CSV table of C-alpha atoms in Angstrom, one decimal:
chain,number,residue,atom,x,y,z
A,1361,MET,CA,4.6,21.7,8.8
A,1362,SER,CA,4.5,17.9,8.3
A,1363,ARG,CA,2.2,16.3,5.8
A,1364,ARG,CA,0.0,13.3,6.4
A,1365,VAL,CA,0.9,10.7,3.7
A,1366,ILE,CA,-1.4,7.8,2.8
A,1367,THR,CA,-0.6,4.7,0.6
A,1368,PHE,CA,-2.4,1.5,-0.1
A,1369,GLY,CA,-1.4,-2.1,-1.0
A,1370,THR,CA,-1.6,-5.7,-0.2
A,1371,PHE,CA,2.0,-6.0,1.1
A,1372,ASP,CA,2.0,-9.8,0.8
A,1373,VAL,CA,5.3,-11.7,0.9
A,1374,PHE,CA,7.0,-8.6,2.3
A,1375,HIS,CA,10.2,-7.7,0.5
A,1376,VAL,CA,12.7,-4.8,0.1
A,1377,GLY,CA,10.6,-3.2,-2.6
A,1378,HIS,CA,7.9,-2.7,0.0
A,1379,ILE,CA,10.4,-1.2,2.5
A,1380,ASN,CA,11.8,1.1,-0.1
A,1381,ILE,CA,8.5,2.6,-1.2
A,1382,LEU,CA,7.2,2.9,2.4
A,1383,GLU,CA,10.4,4.7,3.5
A,1384,ARG,CA,10.2,7.0,0.5
A,1385,ALA,CA,6.5,7.7,1.1
A,1386,ARG,CA,7.3,8.6,4.8
A,1387,LYS,CA,10.0,11.1,3.6
A,1388,GLU,CA,7.3,12.9,1.6
A,1389,GLY,CA,5.7,13.9,4.9
A,1390,GLY,CA,6.1,13.4,8.5
A,1391,TYR,CA,3.3,10.8,9.2
A,1392,LEU,CA,2.6,7.7,7.1
A,1393,ILE,CA,-0.7,5.9,7.0
A,1394,VAL,CA,-0.9,2.6,5.3
A,1395,GLY,CA,-4.1,1.0,4.0
A,1396,VAL,CA,-3.6,-2.8,3.7
A,1397,SER,CA,-6.0,-4.7,1.4
A,1398,SER,CA,-8.2,-7.1,3.3
A,1399,ASP,CA,-8.0,-10.8,2.4
A,1400,ALA,CA,-11.4,-10.5,0.7
A,1401,LEU,CA,-10.5,-7.5,-1.3
A,1402,ASN,CA,-7.3,-9.2,-2.5
A,1403,PHE,CA,-9.3,-12.2,-3.6
A,1404,SER,CA,-11.7,-10.0,-5.5
A,1405,LYS,CA,-8.8,-8.3,-7.3
A,1406,LYS,CA,-6.5,-11.2,-8.0
A,1407,GLN,CA,-8.7,-14.3,-7.6
A,1408,ARG,CA,-6.4,-15.6,-4.9
A,1409,TYR,CA,-5.9,-15.0,-1.2
A,1410,PRO,CA,-2.6,-13.5,0.0
A,1411,ILE,CA,0.1,-15.9,1.2
A,1412,TYR,CA,0.3,-14.0,4.5
A,1413,SER,CA,-2.9,-13.5,6.4
A,1414,GLN,CA,-4.4,-10.1,6.9
A,1415,ALA,CA,-3.4,-10.1,10.6
A,1416,ASP,CA,0.2,-11.0,9.7
A,1417,ARG,CA,0.5,-8.3,7.0
A,1418,ILE,CA,-0.9,-5.7,9.5
A,1419,LYS,CA,1.6,-6.9,12.2
A,1420,ILE,CA,4.5,-6.6,9.7
A,1421,LEU,CA,3.5,-3.1,8.7
A,1422,GLU,CA,2.9,-1.9,12.3
A,1423,SER,CA,6.4,-3.1,13.2
A,1424,LEU,CA,8.1,-0.7,10.8
A,1425,ARG,CA,9.4,2.5,12.5
A,1426,PHE,CA,8.5,4.6,9.4
A,1427,VAL,CA,4.8,3.5,9.4
A,1428,ASP,CA,2.7,5.5,11.9
A,1429,GLU,CA,-0.8,4.0,11.3
A,1430,VAL,CA,-2.3,0.9,9.6
A,1431,PHE,CA,-5.9,0.3,8.7
A,1432,VAL,CA,-7.7,-2.4,6.6
A,1433,GLU,CA,-8.9,-1.4,3.1
A,1434,GLU,CA,-12.1,-3.2,2.6
A,1435,SER,CA,-13.2,-1.7,-0.8
A,1436,LEU,CA,-11.4,0.0,-3.8
A,1437,GLU,CA,-14.4,2.2,-4.2
A,1438,LEU,CA,-13.9,3.9,-0.8
A,1439,LYS,CA,-10.4,5.4,-1.5
A,1440,ALA,CA,-11.7,8.9,-1.3
A,1441,GLU,CA,-13.4,8.2,2.1
A,1442,TYR,CA,-10.2,6.6,3.4
A,1443,ILE,CA,-8.2,9.6,2.4
A,1444,GLN,CA,-10.6,12.0,4.0
A,1445,ASP,CA,-11.0,10.0,7.2
A,1446,ALA,CA,-7.2,9.9,7.5
A,1447,LYS,CA,-7.0,13.7,6.8
A,1448,ALA,CA,-4.2,12.8,4.3
A,1449,ASP,CA,-2.5,15.6,2.4
A,1450,LEU,CA,-0.7,13.3,0.0
A,1451,LEU,CA,-1.5,9.9,-1.6
A,1452,VAL,CA,1.6,8.0,-2.7
A,1453,MET,CA,1.5,5.0,-4.9
A,1454,GLY,CA,4.0,3.0,-7.0
A,1455,ASP,CA,4.5,4.2,-10.6
A,1456,ASP,CA,2.9,1.0,-11.9
A,1457,TRP,CA,-0.3,2.8,-10.9
A,1458,ALA,CA,0.7,6.1,-12.7
A,1459,GLY,CA,-2.4,8.1,-13.6
A,1460,LYS,CA,-4.9,5.6,-12.1
A,1461,PHE,CA,-5.4,7.6,-8.9
A,1462,ASP,CA,-5.4,11.1,-10.5
A,1463,GLU,CA,-9.1,11.5,-9.5
A,1464,MET,CA,-8.0,11.6,-5.9
A,1465,LYS,CA,-6.4,15.0,-6.6
A,1466,ALA,CA,-9.8,16.4,-5.6
A,1467,TYR,CA,-9.0,15.3,-2.0
A,1468,CYS,CA,-5.2,15.5,-1.7
A,1469,ASP,CA,-2.0,15.7,-3.7
A,1470,VAL,CA,-1.1,12.5,-5.6
A,1471,LYS,CA,2.5,11.3,-6.3
A,1472,TYR,CA,3.7,8.2,-8.0
A,1473,LEU,CA,7.1,6.9,-6.8
A,1474,THR,CA,9.4,4.7,-8.9
A,1475,ARG,CA,9.2,1.1,-7.9
A,1476,THR,CA,12.3,-1.0,-6.9
A,1477,PRO,CA,13.4,-2.7,-10.2
A,1478,SER,CA,13.3,-6.4,-10.6
A,1479,ILE,CA,11.2,-7.4,-7.6
A,1480,SER,CA,7.5,-8.0,-7.2
A,1481,THR,CA,5.4,-10.2,-4.9
A,1482,THR,CA,3.8,-11.9,-8.0
A,1483,GLU,CA,7.3,-12.8,-9.4
A,1484,ILE,CA,8.4,-14.1,-6.0
A,1485,ILE,CA,5.3,-16.3,-5.7
A,1486,GLU,CA,5.8,-17.7,-9.2
A,1487,VAL,CA,9.5,-18.5,-8.6
A,1488,VAL,CA,8.6,-20.3,-5.3
A,1489,LYS,CA,5.8,-22.2,-7.0
A,1490,SER,CA,8.2,-23.5,-9.7
A,1491,ILE,CA,10.7,-24.9,-7.2
């Protein structure tokens, strides 16, 4: 039986690290649901808006063959509700979040996947700003 996998992120300045983790998340089950942080949520977390608009980030994610469903994450406090609404069996996050979502084990399995080394949206933005 296939499992419903859910993950969350901003997915700004889309790069190969995003592709790698989403592909690997999909392989953990047969159906991948992606919660993309709203522009407002991203601002509240990072004190800056994403480079790509919420609509563009959603369109990028929806275009990927290994992503089955995309929704907007409006609040970090609603993770449990999002998981339950999606009927997710597994929450997958990058290992930079290791341990930070363990409380979600009350709702589904939780797995942290190794991130692609030497690439991050923040680093890409800093490099571009310095040019």
